[in-house]
Coordinates of C-alpha atoms and ligand atoms in Angstrom, one line a residue:
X1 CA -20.6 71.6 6.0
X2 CA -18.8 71.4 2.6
X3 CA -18.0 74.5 0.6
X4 CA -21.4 76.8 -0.6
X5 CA -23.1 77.1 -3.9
X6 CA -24.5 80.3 -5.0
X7 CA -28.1 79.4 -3.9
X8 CA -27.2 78.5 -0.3
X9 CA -24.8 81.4 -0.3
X10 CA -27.8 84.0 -1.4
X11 CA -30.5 81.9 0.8
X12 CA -28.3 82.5 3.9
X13 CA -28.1 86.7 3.0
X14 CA -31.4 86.5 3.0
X15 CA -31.7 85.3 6.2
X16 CA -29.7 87.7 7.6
X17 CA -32.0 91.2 9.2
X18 CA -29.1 93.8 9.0
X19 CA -29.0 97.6 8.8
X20 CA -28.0 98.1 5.4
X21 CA -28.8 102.1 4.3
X22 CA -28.5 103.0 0.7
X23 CA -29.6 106.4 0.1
X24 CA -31.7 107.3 3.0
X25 CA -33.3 103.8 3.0
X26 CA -33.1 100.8 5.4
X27 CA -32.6 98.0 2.4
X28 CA -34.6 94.8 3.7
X29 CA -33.0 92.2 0.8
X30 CA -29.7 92.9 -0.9
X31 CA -30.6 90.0 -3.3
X32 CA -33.5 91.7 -4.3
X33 CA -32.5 95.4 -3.9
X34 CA -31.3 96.7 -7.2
X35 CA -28.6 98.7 -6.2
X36 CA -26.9 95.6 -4.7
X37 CA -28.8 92.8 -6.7
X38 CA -26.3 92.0 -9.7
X39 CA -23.0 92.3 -7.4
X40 CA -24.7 89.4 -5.1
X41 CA -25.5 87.6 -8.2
X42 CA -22.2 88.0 -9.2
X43 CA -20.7 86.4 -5.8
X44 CA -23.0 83.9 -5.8
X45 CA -21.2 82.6 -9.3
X46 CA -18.0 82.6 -7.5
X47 CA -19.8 80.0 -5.3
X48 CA -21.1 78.2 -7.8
X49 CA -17.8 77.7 -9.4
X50 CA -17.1 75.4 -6.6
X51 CA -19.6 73.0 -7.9
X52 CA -18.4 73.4 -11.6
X53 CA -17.4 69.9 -12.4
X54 CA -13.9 70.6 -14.1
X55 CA -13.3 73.2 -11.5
X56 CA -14.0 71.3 -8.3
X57 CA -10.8 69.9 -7.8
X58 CA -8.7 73.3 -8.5
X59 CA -11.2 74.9 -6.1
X60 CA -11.8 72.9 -3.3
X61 CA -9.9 70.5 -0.6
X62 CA -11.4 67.9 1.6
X63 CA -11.7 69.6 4.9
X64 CA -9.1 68.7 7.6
X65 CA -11.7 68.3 10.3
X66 CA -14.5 66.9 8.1
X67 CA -13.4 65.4 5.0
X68 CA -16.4 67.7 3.7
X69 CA -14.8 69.4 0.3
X70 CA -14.3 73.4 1.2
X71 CA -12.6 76.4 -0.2
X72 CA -8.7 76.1 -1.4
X73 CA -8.3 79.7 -0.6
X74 CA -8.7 78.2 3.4
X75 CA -6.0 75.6 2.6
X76 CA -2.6 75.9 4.6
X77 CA -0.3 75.6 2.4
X78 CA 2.9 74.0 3.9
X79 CA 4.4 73.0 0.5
X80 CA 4.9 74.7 -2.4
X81 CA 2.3 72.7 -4.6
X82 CA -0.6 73.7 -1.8
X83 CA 1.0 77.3 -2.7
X84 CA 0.4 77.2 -6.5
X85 CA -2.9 75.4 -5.6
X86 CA -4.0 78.6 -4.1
X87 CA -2.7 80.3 -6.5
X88 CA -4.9 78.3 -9.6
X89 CA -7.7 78.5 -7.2
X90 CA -7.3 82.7 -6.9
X91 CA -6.3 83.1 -10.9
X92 CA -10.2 81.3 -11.4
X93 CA -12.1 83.6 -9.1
X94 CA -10.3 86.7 -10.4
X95 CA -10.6 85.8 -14.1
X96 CA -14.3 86.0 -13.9
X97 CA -14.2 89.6 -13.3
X98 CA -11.1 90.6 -14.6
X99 CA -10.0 91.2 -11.9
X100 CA -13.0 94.2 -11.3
X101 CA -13.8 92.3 -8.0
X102 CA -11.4 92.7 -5.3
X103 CA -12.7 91.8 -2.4
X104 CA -14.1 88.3 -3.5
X105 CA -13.9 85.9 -0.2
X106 CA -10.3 84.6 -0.8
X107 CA -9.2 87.7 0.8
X108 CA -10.2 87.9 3.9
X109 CA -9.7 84.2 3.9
X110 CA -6.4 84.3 3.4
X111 CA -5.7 86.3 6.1
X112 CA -7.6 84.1 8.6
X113 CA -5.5 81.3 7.3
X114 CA -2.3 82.8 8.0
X115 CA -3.6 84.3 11.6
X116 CA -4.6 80.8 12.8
X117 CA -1.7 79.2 11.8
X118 CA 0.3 81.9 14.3
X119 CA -2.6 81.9 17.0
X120 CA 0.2 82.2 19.2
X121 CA 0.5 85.6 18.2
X122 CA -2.7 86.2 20.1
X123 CA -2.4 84.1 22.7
X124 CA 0.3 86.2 23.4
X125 CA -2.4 88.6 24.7
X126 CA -4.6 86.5 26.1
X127 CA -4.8 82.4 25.5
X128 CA -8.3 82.6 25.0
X129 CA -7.8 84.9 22.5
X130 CA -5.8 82.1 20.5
X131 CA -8.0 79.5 20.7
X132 CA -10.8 82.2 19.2
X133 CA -8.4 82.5 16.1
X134 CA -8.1 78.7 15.6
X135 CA -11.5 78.4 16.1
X136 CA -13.2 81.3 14.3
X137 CA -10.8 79.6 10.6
X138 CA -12.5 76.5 11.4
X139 CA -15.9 77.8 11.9
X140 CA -15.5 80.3 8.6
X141 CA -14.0 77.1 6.5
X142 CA -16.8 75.0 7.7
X143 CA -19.4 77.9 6.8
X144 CA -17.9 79.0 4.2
X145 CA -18.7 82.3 4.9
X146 CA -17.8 85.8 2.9
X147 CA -16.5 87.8 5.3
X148 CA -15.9 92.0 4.6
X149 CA -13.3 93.7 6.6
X150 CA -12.5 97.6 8.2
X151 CA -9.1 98.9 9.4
X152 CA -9.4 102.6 9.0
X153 CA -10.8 105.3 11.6
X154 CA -12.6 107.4 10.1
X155 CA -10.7 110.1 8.0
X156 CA -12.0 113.8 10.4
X157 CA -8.9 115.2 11.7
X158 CA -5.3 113.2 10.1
X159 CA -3.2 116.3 12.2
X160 CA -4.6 114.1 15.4
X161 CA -4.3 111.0 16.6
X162 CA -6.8 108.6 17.2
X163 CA -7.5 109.2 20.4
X164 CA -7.8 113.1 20.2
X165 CA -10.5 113.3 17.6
X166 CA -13.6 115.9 18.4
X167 CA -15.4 113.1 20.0
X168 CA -13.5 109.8 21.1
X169 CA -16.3 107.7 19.8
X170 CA -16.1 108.9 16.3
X171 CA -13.3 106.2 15.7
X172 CA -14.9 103.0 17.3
X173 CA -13.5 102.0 20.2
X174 CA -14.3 100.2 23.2
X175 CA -16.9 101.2 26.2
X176 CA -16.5 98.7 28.4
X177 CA -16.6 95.3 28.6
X178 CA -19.1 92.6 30.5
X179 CA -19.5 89.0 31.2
X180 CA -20.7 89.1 27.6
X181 CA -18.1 91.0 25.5
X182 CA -16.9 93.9 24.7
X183 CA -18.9 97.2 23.9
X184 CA -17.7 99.2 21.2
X185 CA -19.5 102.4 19.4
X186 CA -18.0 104.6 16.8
X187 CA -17.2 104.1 13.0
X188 CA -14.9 102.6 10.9
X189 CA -14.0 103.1 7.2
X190 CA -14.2 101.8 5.0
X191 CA -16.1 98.1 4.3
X192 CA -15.7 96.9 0.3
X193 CA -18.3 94.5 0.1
X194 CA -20.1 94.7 3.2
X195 CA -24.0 94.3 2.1
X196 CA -22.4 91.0 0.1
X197 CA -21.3 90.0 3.3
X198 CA -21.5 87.3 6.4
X199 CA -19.5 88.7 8.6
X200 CA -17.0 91.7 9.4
X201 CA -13.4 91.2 10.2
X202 CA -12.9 94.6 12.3
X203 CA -8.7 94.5 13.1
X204 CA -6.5 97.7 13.7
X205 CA -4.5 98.7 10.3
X206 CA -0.6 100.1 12.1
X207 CA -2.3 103.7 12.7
X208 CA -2.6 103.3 16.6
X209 CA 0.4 104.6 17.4
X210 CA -0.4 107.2 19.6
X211 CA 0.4 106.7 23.9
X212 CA -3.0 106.7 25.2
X213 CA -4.9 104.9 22.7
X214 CA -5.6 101.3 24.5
X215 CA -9.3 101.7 23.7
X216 CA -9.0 102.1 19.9
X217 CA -6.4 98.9 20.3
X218 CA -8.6 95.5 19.6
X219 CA -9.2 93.0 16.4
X220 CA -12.9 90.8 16.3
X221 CA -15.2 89.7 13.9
X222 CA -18.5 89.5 14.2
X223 CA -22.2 88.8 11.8
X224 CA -23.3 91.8 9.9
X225 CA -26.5 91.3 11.5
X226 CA -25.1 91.6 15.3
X227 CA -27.5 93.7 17.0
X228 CA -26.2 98.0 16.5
X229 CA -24.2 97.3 13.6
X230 CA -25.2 99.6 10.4
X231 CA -24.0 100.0 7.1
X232 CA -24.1 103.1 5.1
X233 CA -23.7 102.5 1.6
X234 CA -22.3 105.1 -1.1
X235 CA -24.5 104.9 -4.0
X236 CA -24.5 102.5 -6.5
X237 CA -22.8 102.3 -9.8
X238 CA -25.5 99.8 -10.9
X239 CA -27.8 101.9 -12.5
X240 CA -30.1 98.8 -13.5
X241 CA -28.5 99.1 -16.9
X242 CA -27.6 96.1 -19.5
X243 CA -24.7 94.5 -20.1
X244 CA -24.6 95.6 -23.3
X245 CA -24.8 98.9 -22.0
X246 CA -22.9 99.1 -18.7
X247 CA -20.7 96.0 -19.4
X248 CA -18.9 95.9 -15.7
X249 CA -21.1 98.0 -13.5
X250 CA -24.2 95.7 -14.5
X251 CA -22.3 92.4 -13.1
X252 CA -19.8 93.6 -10.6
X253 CA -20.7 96.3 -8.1
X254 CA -19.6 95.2 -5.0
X255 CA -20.6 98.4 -3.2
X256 CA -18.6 100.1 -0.2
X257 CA -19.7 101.1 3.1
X258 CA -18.9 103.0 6.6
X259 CA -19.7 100.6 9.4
X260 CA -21.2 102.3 12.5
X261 CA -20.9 100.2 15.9
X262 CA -23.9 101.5 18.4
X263 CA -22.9 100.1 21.3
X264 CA -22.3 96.3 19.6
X265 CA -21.2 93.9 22.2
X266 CA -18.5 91.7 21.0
X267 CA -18.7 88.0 22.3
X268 CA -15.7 87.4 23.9
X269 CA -15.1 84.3 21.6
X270 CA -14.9 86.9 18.5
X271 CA -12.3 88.7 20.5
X272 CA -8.8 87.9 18.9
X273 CA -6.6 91.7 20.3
X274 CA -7.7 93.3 23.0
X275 CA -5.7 96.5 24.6
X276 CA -2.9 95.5 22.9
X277 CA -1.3 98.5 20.9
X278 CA 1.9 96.9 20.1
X279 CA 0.6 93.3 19.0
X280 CA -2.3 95.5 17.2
X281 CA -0.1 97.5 15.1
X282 CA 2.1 94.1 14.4
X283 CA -0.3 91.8 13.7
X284 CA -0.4 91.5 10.1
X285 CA 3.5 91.2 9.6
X286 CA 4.3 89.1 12.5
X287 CA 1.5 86.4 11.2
X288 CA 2.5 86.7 8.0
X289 CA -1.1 87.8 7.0
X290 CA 0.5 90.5 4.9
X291 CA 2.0 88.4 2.5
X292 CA -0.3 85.9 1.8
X293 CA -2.9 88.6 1.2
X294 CA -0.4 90.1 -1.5
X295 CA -0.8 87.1 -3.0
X296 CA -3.9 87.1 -3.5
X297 CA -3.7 90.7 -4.4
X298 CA -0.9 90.0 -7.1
X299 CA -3.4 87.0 -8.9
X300 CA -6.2 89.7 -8.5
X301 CA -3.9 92.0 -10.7
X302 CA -2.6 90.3 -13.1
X303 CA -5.8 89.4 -13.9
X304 CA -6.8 92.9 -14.0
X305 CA -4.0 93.8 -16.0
X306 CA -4.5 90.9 -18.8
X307 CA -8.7 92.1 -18.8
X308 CA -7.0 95.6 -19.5
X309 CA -4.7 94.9 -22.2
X310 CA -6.8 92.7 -24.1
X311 CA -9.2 95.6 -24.4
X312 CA -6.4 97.5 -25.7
X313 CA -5.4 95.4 -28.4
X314 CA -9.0 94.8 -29.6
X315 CA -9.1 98.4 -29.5
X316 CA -6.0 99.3 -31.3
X317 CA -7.5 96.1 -34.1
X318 CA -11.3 97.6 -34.3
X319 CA -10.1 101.1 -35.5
X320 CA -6.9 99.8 -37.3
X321 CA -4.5 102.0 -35.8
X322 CA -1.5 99.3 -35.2
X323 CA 0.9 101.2 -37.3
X324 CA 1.1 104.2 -35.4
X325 CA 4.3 103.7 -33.6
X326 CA 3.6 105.6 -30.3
X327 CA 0.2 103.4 -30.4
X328 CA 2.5 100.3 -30.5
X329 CA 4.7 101.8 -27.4
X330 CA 1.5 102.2 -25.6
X331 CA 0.6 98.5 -25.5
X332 CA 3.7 97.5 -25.0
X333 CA 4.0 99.7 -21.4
X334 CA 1.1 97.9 -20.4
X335 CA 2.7 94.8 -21.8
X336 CA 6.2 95.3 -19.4
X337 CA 3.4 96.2 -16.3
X338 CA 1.7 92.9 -16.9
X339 CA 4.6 91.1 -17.0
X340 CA 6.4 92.4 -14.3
X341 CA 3.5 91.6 -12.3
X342 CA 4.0 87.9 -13.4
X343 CA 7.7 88.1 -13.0
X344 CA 6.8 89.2 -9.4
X345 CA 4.0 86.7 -8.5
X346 CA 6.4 83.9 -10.0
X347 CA 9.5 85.1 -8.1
X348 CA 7.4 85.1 -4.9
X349 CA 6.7 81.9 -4.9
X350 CA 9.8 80.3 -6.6
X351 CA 11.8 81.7 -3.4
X352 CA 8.8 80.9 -1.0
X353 CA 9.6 79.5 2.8
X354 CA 8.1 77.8 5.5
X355 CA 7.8 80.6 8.1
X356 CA 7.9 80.7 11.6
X357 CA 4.3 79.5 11.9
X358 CA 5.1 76.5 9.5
X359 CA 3.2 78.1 7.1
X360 CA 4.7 77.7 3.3
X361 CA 4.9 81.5 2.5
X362 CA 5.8 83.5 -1.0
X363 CA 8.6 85.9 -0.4
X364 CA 7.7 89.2 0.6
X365 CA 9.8 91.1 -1.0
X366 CA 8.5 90.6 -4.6
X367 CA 5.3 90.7 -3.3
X368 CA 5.7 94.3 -1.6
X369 CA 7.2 95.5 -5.3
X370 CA 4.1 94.1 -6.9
X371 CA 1.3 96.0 -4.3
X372 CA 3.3 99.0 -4.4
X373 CA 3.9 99.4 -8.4
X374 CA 0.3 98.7 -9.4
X375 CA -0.9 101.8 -7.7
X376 CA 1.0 103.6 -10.1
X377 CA 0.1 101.1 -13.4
X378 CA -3.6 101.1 -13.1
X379 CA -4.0 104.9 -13.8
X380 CA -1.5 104.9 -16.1
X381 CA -3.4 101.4 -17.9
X382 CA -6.6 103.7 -17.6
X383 CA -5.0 107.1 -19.4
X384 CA -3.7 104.5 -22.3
X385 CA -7.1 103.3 -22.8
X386 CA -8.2 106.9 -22.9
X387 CA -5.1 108.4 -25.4
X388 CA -6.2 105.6 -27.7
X389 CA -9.5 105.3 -27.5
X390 CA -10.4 109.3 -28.1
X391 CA -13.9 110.3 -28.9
X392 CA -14.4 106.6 -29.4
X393 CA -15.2 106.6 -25.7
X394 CA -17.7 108.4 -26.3
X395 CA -19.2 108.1 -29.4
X396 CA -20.7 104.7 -27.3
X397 CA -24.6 104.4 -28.6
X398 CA -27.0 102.9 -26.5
X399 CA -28.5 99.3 -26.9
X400 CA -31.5 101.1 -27.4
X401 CA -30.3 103.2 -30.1
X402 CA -29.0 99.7 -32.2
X403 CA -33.0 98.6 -31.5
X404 CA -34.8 101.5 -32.0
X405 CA -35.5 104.5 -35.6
X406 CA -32.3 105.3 -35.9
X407 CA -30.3 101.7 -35.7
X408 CA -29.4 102.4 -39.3
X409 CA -27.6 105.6 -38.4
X410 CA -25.4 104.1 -35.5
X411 CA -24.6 100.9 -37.3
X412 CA -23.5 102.6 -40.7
X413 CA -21.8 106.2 -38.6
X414 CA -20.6 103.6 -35.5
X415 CA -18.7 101.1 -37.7
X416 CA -15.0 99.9 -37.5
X417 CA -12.3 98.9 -40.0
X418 CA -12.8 95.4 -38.5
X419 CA -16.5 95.6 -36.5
X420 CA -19.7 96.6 -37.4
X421 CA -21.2 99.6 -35.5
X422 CA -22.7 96.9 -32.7
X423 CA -19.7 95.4 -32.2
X424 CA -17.3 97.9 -32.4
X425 CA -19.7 100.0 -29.7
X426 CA -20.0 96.7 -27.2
X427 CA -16.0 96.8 -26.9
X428 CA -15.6 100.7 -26.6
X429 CA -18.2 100.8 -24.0
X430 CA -16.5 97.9 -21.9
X431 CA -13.6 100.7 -22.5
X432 CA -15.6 103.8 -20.9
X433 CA -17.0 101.5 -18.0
X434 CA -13.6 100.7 -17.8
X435 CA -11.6 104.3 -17.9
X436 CA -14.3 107.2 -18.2
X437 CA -17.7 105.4 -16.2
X438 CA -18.3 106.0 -12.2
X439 CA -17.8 102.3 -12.2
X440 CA -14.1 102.8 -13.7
X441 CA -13.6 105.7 -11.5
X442 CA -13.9 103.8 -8.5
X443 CA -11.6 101.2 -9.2
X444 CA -9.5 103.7 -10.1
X445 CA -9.2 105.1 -6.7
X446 CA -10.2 101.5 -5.4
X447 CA -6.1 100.9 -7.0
X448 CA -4.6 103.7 -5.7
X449 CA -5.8 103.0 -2.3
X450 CA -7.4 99.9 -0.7
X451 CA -4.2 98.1 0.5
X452 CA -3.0 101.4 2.5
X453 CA -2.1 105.0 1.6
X454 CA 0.5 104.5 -1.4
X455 CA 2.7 106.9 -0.1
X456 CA 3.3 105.5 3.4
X457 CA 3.5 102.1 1.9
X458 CA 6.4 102.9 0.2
X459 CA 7.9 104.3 2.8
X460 CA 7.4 100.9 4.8
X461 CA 9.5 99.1 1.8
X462 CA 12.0 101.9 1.8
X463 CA 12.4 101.2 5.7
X464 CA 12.3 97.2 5.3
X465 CA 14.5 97.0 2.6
X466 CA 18.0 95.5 3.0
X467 CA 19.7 99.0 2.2
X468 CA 23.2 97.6 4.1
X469 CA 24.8 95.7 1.6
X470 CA 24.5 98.4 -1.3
X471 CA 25.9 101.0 0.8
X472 CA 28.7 98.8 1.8
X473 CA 29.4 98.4 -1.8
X474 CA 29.8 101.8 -2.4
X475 CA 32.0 102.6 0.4
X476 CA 34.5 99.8 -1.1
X477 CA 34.3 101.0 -4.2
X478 CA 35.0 105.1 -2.7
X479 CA 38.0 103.5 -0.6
X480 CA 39.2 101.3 -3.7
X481 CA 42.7 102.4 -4.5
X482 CA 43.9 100.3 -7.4
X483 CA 42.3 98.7 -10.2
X484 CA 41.3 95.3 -8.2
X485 CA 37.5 94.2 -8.0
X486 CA 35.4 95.3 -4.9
X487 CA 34.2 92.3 -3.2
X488 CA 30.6 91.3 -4.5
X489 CA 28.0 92.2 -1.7
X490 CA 25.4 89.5 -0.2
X491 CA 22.3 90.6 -2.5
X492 CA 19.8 92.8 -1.8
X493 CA 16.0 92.2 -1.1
X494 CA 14.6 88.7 -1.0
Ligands
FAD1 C1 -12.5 102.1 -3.1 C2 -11.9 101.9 -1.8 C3 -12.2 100.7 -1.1 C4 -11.7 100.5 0.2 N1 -12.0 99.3 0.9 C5 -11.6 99.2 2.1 C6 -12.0 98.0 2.9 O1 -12.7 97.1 2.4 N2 -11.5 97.9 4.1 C7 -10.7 98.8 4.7 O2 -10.3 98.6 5.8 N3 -10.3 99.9 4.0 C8 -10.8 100.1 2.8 N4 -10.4 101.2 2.1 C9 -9.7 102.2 2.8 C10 -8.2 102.2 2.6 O3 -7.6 101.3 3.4 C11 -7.7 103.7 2.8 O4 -8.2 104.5 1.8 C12 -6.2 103.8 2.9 O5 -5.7 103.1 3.9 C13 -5.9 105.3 3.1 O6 -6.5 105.8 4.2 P1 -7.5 107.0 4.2 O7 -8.4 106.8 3.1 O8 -8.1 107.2 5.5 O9 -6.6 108.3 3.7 P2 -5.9 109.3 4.7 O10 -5.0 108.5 5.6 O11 -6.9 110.2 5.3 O12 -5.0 110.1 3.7 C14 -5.5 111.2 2.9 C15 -4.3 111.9 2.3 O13 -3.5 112.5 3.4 C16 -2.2 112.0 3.4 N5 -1.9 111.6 4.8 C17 -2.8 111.4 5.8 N6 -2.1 111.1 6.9 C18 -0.8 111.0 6.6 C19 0.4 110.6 7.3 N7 0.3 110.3 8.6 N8 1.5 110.6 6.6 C20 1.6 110.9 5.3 N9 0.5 111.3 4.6 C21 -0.7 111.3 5.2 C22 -2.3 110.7 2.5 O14 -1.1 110.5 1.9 C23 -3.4 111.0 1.5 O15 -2.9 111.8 0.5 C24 -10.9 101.5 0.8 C25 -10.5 102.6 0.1 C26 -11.1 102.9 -1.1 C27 -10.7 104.1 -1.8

């Protein structure tokens, strides 16, 4: 089946009867349901771009069992052209939101793409459980499915490990397992983009460390609508507002959810890690997973990061205050951000490698930089927007207002040095959903947190940094005792 448009992509959410729960109600239609309506909508244009005429070629590849034309971000890239095709094919999806989406499909794609390519890794565990990999890329490519995904036990009690919570089903784990599958009840948390979604990628994140903890140790996907599965939704930031009015929250709530398994039997086909712990908590180095999902996350940001600064110069041009030269040092910080982010995604791929698995793969290193310094920019992005924009955040009239008795009044007390009262209010309330909204809240904390806590990430790059060679260096240069040159170490990183 060739790649999906938007229609076929909404007509097969429709079809699906799942357990969706949005404030205390079971929602029957997330294509109908307002609090999910507009994000769907959204998604669905993401399919649709497939079919654009000028983009077809940038975002789809004949299928390599088919010939059928389906997603690039499926492709295997094994040279460094299929690499930058992903890329173009990544830069498209995350341009249309400014980056405000971040769980579009390429995602979780990507990371299928890189685990099938090292099914060995699983068939490590159990052959069968290799084959399911290879098959379960095909069958998603074919589909062209949206897949969601959870890797976090529920947050209760961090002083314990998974297996010595209050109850050992609050984290889900496994009950038994039958001619059919696997059994598992308990929650997981958190799913971005579940109600938008086919199917749920359930993998271990590296948190089951503990002894003891075989039955927390296991990686499936299954349909949203597999029989126990629910979804409880937070609320939604789509308050059924304009775009005018709510500029982002109006178009791109993708919602998030906790997923609660009530005794859901996993077809043993869907099983990829069972029992496992160490090949669990390895799973997304080893494949390689990891990196090619930075990618994707590195596009996704620099996207985000362009959106943001291009709000802050039409900001800093509305209200005409350009000459203030700590205004100018603001945009510029977000200027150096931005640009290290490109400096990252383009070293990445200039040293890329074929990997173990064959797979042509950006260099981690720059990558790992990239995912761990954005944490820090996008708040800092957000306070900019905030120290320059000032009451002007707030001073943000309605569409209403602009319609109604007192248009006069906004448009004459709302005007700009270079925008009338409409205009300049349509930029500065794209800046609130962006930096003061609920909408801009979450992707605040969406930035801080959804590749991992920030804090143990870095610790991961302190720990798989090449810290040898500078140390070495330094003793040399302690022991030195004339004016001669230490030797130059190998370099760093890479
Ligand atoms: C908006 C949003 C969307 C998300 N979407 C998804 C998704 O789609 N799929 C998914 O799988 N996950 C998703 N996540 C979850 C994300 O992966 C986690 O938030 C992240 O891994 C941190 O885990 P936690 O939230 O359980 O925080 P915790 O691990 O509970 O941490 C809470 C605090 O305690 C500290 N802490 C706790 N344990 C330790 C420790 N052992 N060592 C040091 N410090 C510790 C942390 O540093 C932090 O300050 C999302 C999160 C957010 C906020």
């Amino acid at each position: 089946m060739p790649a999906r448009s938007g229609a076929q992509y909404i007509a097969d959410l429709k079809k699906m009867k799942r357990e969706i729960w949005i404030g205390g109600e079971r929602v029957d239609d997330v294509t109908t349901h307002p609090a999910t309506r507009r994000g769907v909508e959204s998604y669905a244009h993401l399919y649709d771009m497939q079919y654009d005429p000028a983009l077809r070629d940038v975002m789809t590849y004949p299928s390599p069992t088919t010939g059928d034309r389906v997603g690039i971000s499926f492709l295997t890239p094994r040279t460094p052209t299929d690499l930058a095709r992903r890329r173009e094919m990544m830069r498209q999806w995350a341009n249309y939101s400014g980056g405000m989406m971040g769980r579009t499909p390429d995602y979780v794609n990507t990371s299928f793409m890189a685990m099938a390519a090292a099914s060995d890794y699983f068939a490590a565990n159990d052959p069968r459980f290799g084959e399911n990999v290879r098959n379960y890329y095909d069958y998603i490519r074919e589909h062209d499915l949206c897949l969601t995904h959870t890797l976090i036990n529920p947050q209760a009690n961090r002083s314990k490990g998974v297996n010595e919570q209050a109850d050992p089903y609050l984290p889900a784990g496994i009950v038994t397992t039958n001619s059919d599958g696997v059994v598992i009840r308990g929650c997981r948390m958190l799913a971005t983009s579940a109600p938008l979604a086919d199917e749920i990628m359930v993998f271990p994140s590296t948190v089951v460390k503990n002894e003891n903890a075989d039955k927390y140790a296991f990686a499936f996907s299954i349909a949203t609508d597999t029989p126990g599965m629910k979804f409880i939704c937070r609320e939604s930031l789509d308050q059924g507002k304009s775009h005018f009015d709510h500029p982002l929250a109006s178009r791109f709530e993708e919602m998030d959810a906790i997923v609660v398994f009530d005794d859901v039997t996993v077809p043993w086909e869907r099983m990829f890690l069972f029992g496992d712990m160490e090949r669990c908590n390895g799973c997304y180095g080893a494949t390689d997973a990891v990196v090619h999902m930075m990618h994707q996350v590195c596009i996704k940001n620099i996207a985000k990061a362009e959106f943001l600064l291009g709000v802050i110069l039409m900001m800093i041009e509305t209200v005409a205050i350009e000459q203030f030269q700590h205004v100018q040092e603001k945009a510029a910080e977000v200027m150096t951000y931005l640009e290290t982010m490109k400096a990252c995604l383009r070293a990445a791929e200039a040293d890329a490698h074929l990997d173990s698995w064959g797979v042509m793969t950006p260099a981690r290193m720059p990558l790992d930089i990239a995912r761990n310094m954005f944490p820090k920019m996008y708040p800092r992005i957000v306070e900019i927007i905030q120290l320059l924009g000032a009451s002007g955040l707030m001073a943000i009239a309605t569409e209403a207002d602009f319609a109604g008795p007192i248009a006069a009044d906004v448009s004459k007390y709302l005007q700009a040095a270079n925008a009338d009262g409409k205009e300049r209010v349509r930029l500065y309330r794209l800046a609130w959903d962006i930096a003061c909204s609920g909408f801009g809240g979450r992707q605040e904390l969406y930035e801080r947190y959804f590749f991992g806590d920030p804090i143990r990430m870095m610790s991961a790059l302190y720990f798989g940094y090449d810290k040898e060679p500078l140390k070495e260096r330094i003793r040399s240069f302690l022991h030195q005792e004339d004016a001669s040159v230490a030797p130059t170490p190998v370099a760093a990183g890479g």
